[in-house]
Short mmCIF file of C-alpha atoms and ligand atoms in Angstrom, two decimals:
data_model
loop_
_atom_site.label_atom_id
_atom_site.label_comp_id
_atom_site.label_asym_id
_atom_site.label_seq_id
_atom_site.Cartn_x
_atom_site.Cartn_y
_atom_site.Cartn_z
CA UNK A 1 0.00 0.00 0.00
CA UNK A 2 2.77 2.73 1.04
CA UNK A 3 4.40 1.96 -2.39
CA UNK A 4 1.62 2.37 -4.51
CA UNK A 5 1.20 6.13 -2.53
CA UNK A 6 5.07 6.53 -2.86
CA UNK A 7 4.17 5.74 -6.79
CA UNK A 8 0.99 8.08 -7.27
CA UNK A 9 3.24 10.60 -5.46
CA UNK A 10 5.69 9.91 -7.92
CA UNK A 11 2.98 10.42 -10.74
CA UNK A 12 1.57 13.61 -9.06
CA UNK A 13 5.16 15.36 -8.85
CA UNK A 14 6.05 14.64 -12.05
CA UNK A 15 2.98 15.38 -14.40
CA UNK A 16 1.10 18.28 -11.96
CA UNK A 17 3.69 20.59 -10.80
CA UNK A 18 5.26 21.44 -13.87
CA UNK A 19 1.38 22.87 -14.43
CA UNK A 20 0.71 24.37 -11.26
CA UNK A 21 4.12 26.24 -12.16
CA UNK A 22 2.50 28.20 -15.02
CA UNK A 23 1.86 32.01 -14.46
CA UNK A 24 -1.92 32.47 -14.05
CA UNK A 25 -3.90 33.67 -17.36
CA UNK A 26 -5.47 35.93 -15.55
CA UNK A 27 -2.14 37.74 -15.01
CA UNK A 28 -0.59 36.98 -18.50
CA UNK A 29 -1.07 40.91 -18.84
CA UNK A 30 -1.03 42.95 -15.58
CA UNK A 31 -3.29 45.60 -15.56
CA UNK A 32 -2.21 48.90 -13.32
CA UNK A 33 -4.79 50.39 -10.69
CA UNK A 34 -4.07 53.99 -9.38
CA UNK A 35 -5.42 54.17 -5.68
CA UNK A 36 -5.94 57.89 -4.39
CA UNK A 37 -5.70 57.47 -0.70
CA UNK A 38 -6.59 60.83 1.28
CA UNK A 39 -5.03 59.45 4.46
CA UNK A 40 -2.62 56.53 4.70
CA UNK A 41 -2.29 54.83 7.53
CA UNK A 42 1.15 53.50 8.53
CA UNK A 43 0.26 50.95 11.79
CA UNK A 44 4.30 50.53 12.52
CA UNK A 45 5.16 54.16 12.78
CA UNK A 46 1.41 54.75 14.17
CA UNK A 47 0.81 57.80 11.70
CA UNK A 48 -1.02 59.04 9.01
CA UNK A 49 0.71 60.27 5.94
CA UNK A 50 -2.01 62.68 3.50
CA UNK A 51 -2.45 62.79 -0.26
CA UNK A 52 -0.95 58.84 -1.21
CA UNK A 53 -1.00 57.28 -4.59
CA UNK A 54 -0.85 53.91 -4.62
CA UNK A 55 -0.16 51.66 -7.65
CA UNK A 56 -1.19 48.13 -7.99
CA UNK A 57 0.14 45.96 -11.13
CA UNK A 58 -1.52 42.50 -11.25
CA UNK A 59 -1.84 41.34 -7.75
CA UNK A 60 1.02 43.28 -6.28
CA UNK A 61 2.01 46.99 -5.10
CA UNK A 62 4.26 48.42 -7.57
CA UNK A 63 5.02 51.57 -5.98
CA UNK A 64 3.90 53.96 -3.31
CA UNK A 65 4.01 57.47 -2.32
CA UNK A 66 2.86 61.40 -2.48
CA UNK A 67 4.52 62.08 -5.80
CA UNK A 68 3.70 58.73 -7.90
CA UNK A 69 3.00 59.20 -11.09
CA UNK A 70 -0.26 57.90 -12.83
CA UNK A 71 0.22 55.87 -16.12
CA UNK A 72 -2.22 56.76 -18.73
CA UNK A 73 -4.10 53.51 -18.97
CA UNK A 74 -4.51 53.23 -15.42
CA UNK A 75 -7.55 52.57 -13.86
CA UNK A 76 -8.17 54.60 -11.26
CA UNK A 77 -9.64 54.52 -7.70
CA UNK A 78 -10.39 57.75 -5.61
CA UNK A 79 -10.41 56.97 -1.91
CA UNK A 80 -9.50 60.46 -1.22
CA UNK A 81 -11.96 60.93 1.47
CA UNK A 82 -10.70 58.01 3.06
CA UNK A 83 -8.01 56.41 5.31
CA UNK A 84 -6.32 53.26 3.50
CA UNK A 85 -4.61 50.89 5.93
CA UNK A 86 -3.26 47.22 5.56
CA UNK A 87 -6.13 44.20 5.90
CA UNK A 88 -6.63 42.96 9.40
CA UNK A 89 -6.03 39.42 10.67
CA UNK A 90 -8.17 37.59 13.10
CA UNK A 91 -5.43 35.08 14.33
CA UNK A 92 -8.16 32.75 16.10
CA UNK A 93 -11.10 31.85 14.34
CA UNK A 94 -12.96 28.76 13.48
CA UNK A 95 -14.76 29.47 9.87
CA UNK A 96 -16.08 25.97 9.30
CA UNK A 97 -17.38 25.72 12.72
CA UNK A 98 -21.11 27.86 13.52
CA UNK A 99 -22.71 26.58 16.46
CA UNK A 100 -26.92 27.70 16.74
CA UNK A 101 -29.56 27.61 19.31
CA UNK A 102 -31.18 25.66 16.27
CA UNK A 103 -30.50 22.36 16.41
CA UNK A 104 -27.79 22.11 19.17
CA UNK A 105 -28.32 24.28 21.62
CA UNK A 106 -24.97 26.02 20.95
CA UNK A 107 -23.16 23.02 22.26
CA UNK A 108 -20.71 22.46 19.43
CA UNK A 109 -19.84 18.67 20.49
CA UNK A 110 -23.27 18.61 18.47
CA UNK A 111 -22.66 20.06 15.57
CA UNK A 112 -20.20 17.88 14.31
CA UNK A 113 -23.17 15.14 14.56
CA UNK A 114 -25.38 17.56 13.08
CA UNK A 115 -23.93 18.83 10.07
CA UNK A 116 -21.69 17.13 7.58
CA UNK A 117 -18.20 18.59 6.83
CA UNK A 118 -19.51 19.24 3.63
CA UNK A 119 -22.07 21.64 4.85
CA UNK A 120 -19.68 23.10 7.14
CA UNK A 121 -17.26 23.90 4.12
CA UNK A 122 -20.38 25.82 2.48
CA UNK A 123 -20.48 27.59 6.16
CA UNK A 124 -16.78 28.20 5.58
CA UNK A 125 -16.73 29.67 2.60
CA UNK A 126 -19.44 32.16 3.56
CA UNK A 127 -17.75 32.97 6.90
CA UNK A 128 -14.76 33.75 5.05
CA UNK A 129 -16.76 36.07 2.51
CA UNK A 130 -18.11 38.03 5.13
CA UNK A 131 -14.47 38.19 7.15
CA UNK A 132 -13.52 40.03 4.30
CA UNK A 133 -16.27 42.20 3.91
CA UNK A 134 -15.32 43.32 7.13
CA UNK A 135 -11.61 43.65 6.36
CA UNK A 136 -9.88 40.41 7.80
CA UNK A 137 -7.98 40.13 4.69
CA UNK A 138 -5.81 37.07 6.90
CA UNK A 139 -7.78 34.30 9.12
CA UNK A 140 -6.32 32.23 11.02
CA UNK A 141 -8.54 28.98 10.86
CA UNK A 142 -7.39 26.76 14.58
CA UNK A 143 -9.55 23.66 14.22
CA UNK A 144 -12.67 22.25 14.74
CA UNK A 145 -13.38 22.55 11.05
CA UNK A 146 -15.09 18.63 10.75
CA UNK A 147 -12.44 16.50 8.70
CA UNK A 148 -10.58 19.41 6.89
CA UNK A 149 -13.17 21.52 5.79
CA UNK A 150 -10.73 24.34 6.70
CA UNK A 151 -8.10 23.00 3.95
CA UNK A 152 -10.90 22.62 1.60
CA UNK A 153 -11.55 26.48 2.04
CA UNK A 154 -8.26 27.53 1.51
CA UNK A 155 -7.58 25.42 -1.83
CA UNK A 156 -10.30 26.76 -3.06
CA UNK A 157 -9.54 30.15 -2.41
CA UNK A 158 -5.81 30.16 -3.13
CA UNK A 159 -7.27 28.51 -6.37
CA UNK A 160 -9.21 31.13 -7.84
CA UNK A 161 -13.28 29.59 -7.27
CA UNK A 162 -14.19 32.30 -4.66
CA UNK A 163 -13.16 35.08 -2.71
CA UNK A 164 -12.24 34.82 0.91
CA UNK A 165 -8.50 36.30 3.46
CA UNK A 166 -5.56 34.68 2.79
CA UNK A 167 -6.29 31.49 5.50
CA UNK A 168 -3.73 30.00 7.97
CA UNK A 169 -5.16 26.43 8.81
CA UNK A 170 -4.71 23.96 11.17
CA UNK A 171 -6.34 20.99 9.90
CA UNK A 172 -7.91 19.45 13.39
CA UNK A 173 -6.84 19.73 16.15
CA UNK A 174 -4.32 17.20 18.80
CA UNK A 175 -5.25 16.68 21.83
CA UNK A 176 -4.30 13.39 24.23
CA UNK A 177 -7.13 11.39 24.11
CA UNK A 178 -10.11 12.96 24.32
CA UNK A 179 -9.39 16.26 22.91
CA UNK A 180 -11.46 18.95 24.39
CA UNK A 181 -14.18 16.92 24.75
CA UNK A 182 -16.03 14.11 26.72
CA UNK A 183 -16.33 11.48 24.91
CA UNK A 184 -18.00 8.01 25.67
CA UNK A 185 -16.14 4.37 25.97
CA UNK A 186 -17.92 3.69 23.10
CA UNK A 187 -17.13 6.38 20.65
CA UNK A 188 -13.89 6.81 22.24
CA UNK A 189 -11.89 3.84 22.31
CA UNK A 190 -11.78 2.45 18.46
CA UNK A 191 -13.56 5.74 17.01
CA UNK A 192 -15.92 3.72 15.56
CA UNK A 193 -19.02 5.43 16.37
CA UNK A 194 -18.66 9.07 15.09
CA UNK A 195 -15.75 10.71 16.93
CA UNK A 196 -14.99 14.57 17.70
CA UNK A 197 -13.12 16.28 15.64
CA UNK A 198 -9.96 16.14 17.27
CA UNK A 199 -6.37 13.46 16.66
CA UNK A 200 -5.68 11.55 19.89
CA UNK A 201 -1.77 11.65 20.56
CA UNK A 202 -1.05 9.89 23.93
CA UNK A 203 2.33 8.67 23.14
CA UNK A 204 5.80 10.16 21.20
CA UNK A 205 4.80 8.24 18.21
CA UNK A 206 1.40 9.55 18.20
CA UNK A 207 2.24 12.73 18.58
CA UNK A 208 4.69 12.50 15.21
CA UNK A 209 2.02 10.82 13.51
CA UNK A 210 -0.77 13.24 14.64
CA UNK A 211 1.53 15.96 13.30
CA UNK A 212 2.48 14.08 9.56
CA UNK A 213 -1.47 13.87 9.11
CA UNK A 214 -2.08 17.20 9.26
CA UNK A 215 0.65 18.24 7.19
CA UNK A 216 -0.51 15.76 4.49
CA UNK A 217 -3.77 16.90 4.58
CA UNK A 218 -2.92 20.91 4.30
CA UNK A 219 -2.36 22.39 7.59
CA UNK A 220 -0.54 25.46 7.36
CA UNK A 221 0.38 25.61 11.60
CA UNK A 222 -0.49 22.89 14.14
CA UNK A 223 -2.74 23.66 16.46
CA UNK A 224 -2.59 21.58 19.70
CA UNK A 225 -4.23 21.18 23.08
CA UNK A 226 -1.76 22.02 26.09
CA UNK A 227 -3.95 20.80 28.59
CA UNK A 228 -7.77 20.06 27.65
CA UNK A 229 -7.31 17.32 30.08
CA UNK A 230 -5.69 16.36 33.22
CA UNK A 231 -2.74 14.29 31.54
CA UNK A 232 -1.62 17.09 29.24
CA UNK A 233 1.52 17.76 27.67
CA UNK A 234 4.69 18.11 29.44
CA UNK A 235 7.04 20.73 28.12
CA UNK A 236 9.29 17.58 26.73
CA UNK A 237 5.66 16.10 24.63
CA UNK A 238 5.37 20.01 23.47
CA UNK A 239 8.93 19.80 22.03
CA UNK A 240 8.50 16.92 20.31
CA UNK A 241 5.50 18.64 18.60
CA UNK A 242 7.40 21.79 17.74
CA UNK A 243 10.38 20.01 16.24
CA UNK A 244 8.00 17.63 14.66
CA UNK A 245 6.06 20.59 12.82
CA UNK A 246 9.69 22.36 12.21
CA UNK A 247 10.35 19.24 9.74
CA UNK A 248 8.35 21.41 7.62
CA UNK A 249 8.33 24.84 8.74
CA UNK A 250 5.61 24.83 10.73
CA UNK A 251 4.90 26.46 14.40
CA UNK A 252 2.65 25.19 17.22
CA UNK A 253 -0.07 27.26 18.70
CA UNK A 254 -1.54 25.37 21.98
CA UNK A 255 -4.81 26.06 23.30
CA UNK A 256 -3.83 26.67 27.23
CA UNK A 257 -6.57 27.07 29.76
CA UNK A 258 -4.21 26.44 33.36
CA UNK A 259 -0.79 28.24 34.90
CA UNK A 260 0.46 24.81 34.43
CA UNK A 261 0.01 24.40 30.64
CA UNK A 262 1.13 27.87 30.11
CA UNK A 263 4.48 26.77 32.03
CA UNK A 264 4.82 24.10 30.30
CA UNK A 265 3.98 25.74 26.65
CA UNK A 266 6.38 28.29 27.26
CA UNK A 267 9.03 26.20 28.59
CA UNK A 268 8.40 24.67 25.55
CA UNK A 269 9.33 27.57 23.25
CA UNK A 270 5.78 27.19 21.61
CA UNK A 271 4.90 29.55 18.53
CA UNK A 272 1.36 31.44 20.20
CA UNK A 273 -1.32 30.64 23.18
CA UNK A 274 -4.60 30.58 22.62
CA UNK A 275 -6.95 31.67 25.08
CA UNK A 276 -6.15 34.21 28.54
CA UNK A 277 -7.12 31.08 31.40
CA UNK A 278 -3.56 30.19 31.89
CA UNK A 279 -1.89 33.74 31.83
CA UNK A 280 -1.00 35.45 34.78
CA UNK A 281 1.62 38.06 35.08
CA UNK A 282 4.12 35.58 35.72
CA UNK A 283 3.39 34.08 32.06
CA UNK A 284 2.89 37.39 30.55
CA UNK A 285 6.82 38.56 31.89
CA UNK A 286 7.87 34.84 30.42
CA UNK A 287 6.33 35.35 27.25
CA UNK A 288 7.63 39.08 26.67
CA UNK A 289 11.58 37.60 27.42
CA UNK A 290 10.53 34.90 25.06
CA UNK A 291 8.36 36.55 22.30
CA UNK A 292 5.07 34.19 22.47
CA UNK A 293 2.83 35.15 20.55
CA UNK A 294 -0.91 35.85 22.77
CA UNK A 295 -3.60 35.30 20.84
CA UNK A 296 -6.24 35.30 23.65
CA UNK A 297 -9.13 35.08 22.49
CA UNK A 298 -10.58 38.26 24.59
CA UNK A 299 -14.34 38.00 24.75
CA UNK A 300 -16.23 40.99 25.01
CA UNK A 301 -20.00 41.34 27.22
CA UNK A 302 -22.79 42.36 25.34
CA UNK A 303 -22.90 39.78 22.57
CA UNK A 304 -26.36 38.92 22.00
CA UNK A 305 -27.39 35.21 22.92
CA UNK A 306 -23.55 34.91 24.18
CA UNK A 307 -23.53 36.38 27.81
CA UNK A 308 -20.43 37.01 29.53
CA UNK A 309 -20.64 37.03 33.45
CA UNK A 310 -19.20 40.97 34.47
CA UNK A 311 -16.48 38.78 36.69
CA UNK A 312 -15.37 37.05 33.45
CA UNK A 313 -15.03 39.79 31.36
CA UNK A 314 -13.58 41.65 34.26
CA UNK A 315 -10.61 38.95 34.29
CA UNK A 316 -10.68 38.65 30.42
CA UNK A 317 -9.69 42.72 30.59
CA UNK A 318 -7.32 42.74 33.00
CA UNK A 319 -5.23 40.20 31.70
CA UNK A 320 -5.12 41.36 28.20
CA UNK A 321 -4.17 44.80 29.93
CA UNK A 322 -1.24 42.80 32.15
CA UNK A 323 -0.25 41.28 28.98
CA UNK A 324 0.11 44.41 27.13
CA UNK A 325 1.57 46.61 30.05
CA UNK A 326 4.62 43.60 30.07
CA UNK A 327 5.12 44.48 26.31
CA UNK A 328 3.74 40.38 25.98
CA UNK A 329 3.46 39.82 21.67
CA UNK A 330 -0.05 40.88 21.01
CA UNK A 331 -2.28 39.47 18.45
CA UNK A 332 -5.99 40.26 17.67
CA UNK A 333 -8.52 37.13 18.05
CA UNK A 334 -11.81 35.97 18.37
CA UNK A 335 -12.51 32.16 18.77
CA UNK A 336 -15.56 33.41 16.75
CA UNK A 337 -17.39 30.00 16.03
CA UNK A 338 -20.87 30.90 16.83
CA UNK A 339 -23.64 32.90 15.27
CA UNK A 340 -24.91 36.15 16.61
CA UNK A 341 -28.02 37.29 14.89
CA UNK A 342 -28.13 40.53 12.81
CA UNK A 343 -24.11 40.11 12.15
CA UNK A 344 -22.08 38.57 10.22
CA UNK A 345 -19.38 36.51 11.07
CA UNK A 346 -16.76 39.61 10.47
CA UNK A 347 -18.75 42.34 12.00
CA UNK A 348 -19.21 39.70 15.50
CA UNK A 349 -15.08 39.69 15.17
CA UNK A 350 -15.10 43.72 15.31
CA UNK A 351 -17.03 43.54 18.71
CA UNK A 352 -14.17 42.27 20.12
CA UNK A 353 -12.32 45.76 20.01
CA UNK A 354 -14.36 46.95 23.13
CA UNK A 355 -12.29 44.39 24.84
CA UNK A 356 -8.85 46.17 23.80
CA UNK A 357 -10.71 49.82 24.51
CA UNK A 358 -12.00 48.57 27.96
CA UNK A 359 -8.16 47.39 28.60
CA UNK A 360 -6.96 51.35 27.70
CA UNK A 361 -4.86 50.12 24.48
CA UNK A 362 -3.85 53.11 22.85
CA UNK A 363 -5.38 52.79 19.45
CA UNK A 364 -2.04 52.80 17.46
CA UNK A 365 -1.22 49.48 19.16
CA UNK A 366 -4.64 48.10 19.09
CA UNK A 367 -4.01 48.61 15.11
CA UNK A 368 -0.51 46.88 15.51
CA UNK A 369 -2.80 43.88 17.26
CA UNK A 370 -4.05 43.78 14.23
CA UNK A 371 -2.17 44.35 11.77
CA UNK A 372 1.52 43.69 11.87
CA UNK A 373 0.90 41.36 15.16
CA UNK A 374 -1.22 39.09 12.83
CA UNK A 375 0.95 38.99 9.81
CA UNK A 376 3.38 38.19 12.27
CA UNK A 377 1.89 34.91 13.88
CA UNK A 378 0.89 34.06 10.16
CA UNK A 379 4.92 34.71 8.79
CA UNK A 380 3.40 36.33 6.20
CA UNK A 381 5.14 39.54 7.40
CA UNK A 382 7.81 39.82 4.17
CA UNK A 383 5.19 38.94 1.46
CA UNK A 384 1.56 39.85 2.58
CA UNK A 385 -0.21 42.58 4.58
CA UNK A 386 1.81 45.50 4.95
CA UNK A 387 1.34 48.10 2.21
CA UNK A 388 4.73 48.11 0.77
CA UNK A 389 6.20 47.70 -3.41
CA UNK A 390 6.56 44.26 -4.22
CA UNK A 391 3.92 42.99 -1.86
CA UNK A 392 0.82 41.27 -2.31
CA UNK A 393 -2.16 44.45 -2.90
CA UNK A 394 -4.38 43.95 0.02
CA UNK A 395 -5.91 46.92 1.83
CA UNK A 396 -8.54 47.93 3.16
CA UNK A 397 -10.59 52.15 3.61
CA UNK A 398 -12.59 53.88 6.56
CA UNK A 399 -14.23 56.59 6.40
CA UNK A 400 -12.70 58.74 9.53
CA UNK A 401 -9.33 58.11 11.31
CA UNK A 402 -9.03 54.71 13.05
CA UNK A 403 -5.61 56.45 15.04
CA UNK A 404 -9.00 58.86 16.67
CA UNK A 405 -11.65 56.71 16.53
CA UNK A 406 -10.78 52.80 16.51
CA UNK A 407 -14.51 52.11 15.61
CA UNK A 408 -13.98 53.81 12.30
CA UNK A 409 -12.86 50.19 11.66
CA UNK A 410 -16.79 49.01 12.20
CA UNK A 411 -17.46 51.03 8.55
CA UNK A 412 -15.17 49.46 5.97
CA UNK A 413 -16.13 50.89 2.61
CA UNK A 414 -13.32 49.18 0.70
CA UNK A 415 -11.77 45.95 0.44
CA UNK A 416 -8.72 45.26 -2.14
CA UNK A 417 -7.31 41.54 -2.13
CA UNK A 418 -4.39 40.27 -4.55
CA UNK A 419 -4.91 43.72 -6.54
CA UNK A 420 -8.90 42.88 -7.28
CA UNK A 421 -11.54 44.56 -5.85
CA UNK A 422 -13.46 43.26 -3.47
CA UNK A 423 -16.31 46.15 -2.12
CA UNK A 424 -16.48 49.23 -3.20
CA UNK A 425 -18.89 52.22 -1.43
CA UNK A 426 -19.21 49.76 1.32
CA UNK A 427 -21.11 47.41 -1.31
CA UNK A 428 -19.67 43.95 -1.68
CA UNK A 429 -18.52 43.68 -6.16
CA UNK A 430 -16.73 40.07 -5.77
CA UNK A 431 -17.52 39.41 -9.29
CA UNK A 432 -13.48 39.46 -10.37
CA UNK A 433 -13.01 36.33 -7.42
CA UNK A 434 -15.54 33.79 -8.86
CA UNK A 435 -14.08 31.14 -12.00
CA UNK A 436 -15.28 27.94 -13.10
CA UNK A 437 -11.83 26.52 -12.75
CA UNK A 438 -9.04 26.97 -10.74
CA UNK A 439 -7.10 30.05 -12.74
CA UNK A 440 -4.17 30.45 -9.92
CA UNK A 441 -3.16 26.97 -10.92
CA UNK A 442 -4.20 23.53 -9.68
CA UNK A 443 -2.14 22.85 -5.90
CA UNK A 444 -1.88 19.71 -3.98
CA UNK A 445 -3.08 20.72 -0.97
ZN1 ZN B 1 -10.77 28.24 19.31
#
């Protein structure tokens, strides 16, 4: 059996690649956009510079500044009212995952029961659409995604069949056994009645194993949990994980919800923590000396149909204001896997800035949460997100000043991705994203 793979591997290298190599049609002939932007905003040097042309050729900034000049046949694009700034990342988020009062009860152990993985990759693919709408030009997708609906959504996007962020998945989640979940004996122990979405990894050979599935089914960064149950990981187990992923140049982000796990995680020299549980300000100092990235997942109160006790969201505040007062790697995240109605999935995500305004984050750093903090934790940093020449042309225009007002980022108007426009006047013109075919070139996973 693992020589007839090794042989259709063979086949697969041979005949496909030299295709997926191709330059896309679409770009045989770049065409130049001119972008007037009234007000640039520059989230490193937390400043606005005024009166910015911007020039896009094919899906790529060619050049930027106050005295660019326009070619002739450019089209061009007046944001001059506006403030351009680089997409935003949500560097927690669960797109194939949408728990409901309707039929679950918002318990998401029942979802995977109810709804097939294909379903859930329809969910997906929406969730990401309306991400975008509301600027997330880079999702992070960390599991629970049914069997790999969250690598289905990003072939399809990096493919060309619909529009949707740049996404940085996980494939499912490890967890020893058990996952995050309760399982019973008989679903549990040979899987053989349907089985939470998460890869048991109890021993050092699991634990490789758990890791090579993942990467052969198109996880982009392994997503694993510290310490779901009593017999977590041990900073050793975590090692084995990260060097493991390394193989490949992956990192680790592990869900932590004690002190313990968080000791161990960062003993570990893991990649980014999910979630706040685990962080004191004894974590928060060891993360700053060892640059960990926090993604913590800071819930805010008044989420309709999600209530938040006022002693949770108390805590939730206080340590995201610890972790930034001990300089601690900040990243902007949600955990957003549930439906509130009347939003979409992106406009539940920007709720979560009340959190970062409740925790007296200047706005130029809540801005560097999300912006350079997330292309960070998704190493995209020297190819996508900031607006610089040569990178990929995503960006993103308020109305108002976000450096002011941070809610300005509540009323995105525009939405450029890989030099295309996505919405325009605040309406949604995807029509450039959709093809029959997959015109960025055919990928294995
Ligand atoms: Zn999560």
């Amino acid at each position: 059996m693992r020589k007839r793979i090794v042989a259709l591997c063979g086949f697969v290298m041979v005949f496909l690649v030299p295709v997926a190599a191709q330059p896309p049609a679409a770009q045989a002939v770049p065409t130049v956009t001119a972008i007037r932007a009234g007000r640039l905003l520059d989230p490193e040097g937390g400043r606005v510079l005024t009166n910015q042309v911007l020039l896009v050729e094919g899906n790529k900034f060619r050049e930027i500044g106050s005295n660019v000049a326009i070619p002739p046949n450019a089209q061009v694009i007046d944001l001059s009212t506006m403030t351009v700034l680089p997409g935003l990342v949500d560097a927690h988020n669960h797109l194939a995952l949408t728990y409901k009062p309707e039929p679950e009860s918002n318990i998401y152990y029942f979802t995977y029961l109810m709804d097939s993985t294909a379903l859930r990759a329809i969910q997906a693919a929406s969730n990401g659409i309306q991400m975008l709408a509301a600027g997330f030009t880079i999702v992070r997708d960390m599991g629970n995604n049914g069997n790999y609906a969250d690598t289905a959504l990003r072939q399809a996007i990096e493919q060309g069949w619909i529009p949707g962020p740049t996404i940085i998945n996980s494939g499912i989640i490890i967890g020893g056994m058990g996952g995050q979940f309760f399982p019973t004996p008989e679903m549990a122990k040979e899987h053989n009645i349907v089985y939470p979405e998460y890869l048991d990894a109890d021993t050092p050979d699991e634990i490789v194993k758990a890791v090579r599935q993942n990467v052969l089914f198109g996880a982009r960064v392994i997503k694993i949990c510290v310490d779901c149950k009593p017999y977590g990981y041990t900073a050793d187990e975590i090692r084995l994980f990260i060097r493991e992923a390394a193989k490949v140049g992956m990192k680790v982000e592990g869900h932590v919800q004690t002190v313990n796990g968080a000791k161990n995680a960062i003993e570990a020299g893991i990649w980014s923590i999910a979630h706040s549980g685990g962080l004191n300000d004894e974590m928060h100092k060891l993360m700053a000396q060892k640059r960990i990235w926090r993604a913590g997942t800071d819930t805010p109160e008044g989420l309709a149909g999600h209530p938040v006790s006022p002693q949770a969201y108390q805590r939730t505040v206080a340590s995201l204001k610890n972790a930034y007062d001990n300089k601690v790697p900040l990243t902007f995240s949600t955990d957003a896997d549930y439906f509130v109605a009347g939003k979409t999935r992106g406009e539940l995500c920007l709720e979560f800035l009340k959190t970062w305004k409740d925790a007296k984050i200047p706005n130029a750093d809540i801005l560097r949460a999300l912006t350079l903090g997330g292309f960070m934790v998704s190493e995209t940093e020297k190819t996508r997100g900031p607006i610089k020449a040569g990178y990929f042309a995503d960006l993103i225009a308020v109305p108002g000043n976000p450096l002011d007002d941070v809610d300005a980022l509540k009323n995105v108007q525009f939405v450029m991705k890989d030099g295309q426009v996505f919405k325009k006047d605040g309406i949604m013109t995807p029509a450039a994203f959709f093809h029959a075919g997959p015109v960025n070139g055919w990928r294995i996973r």
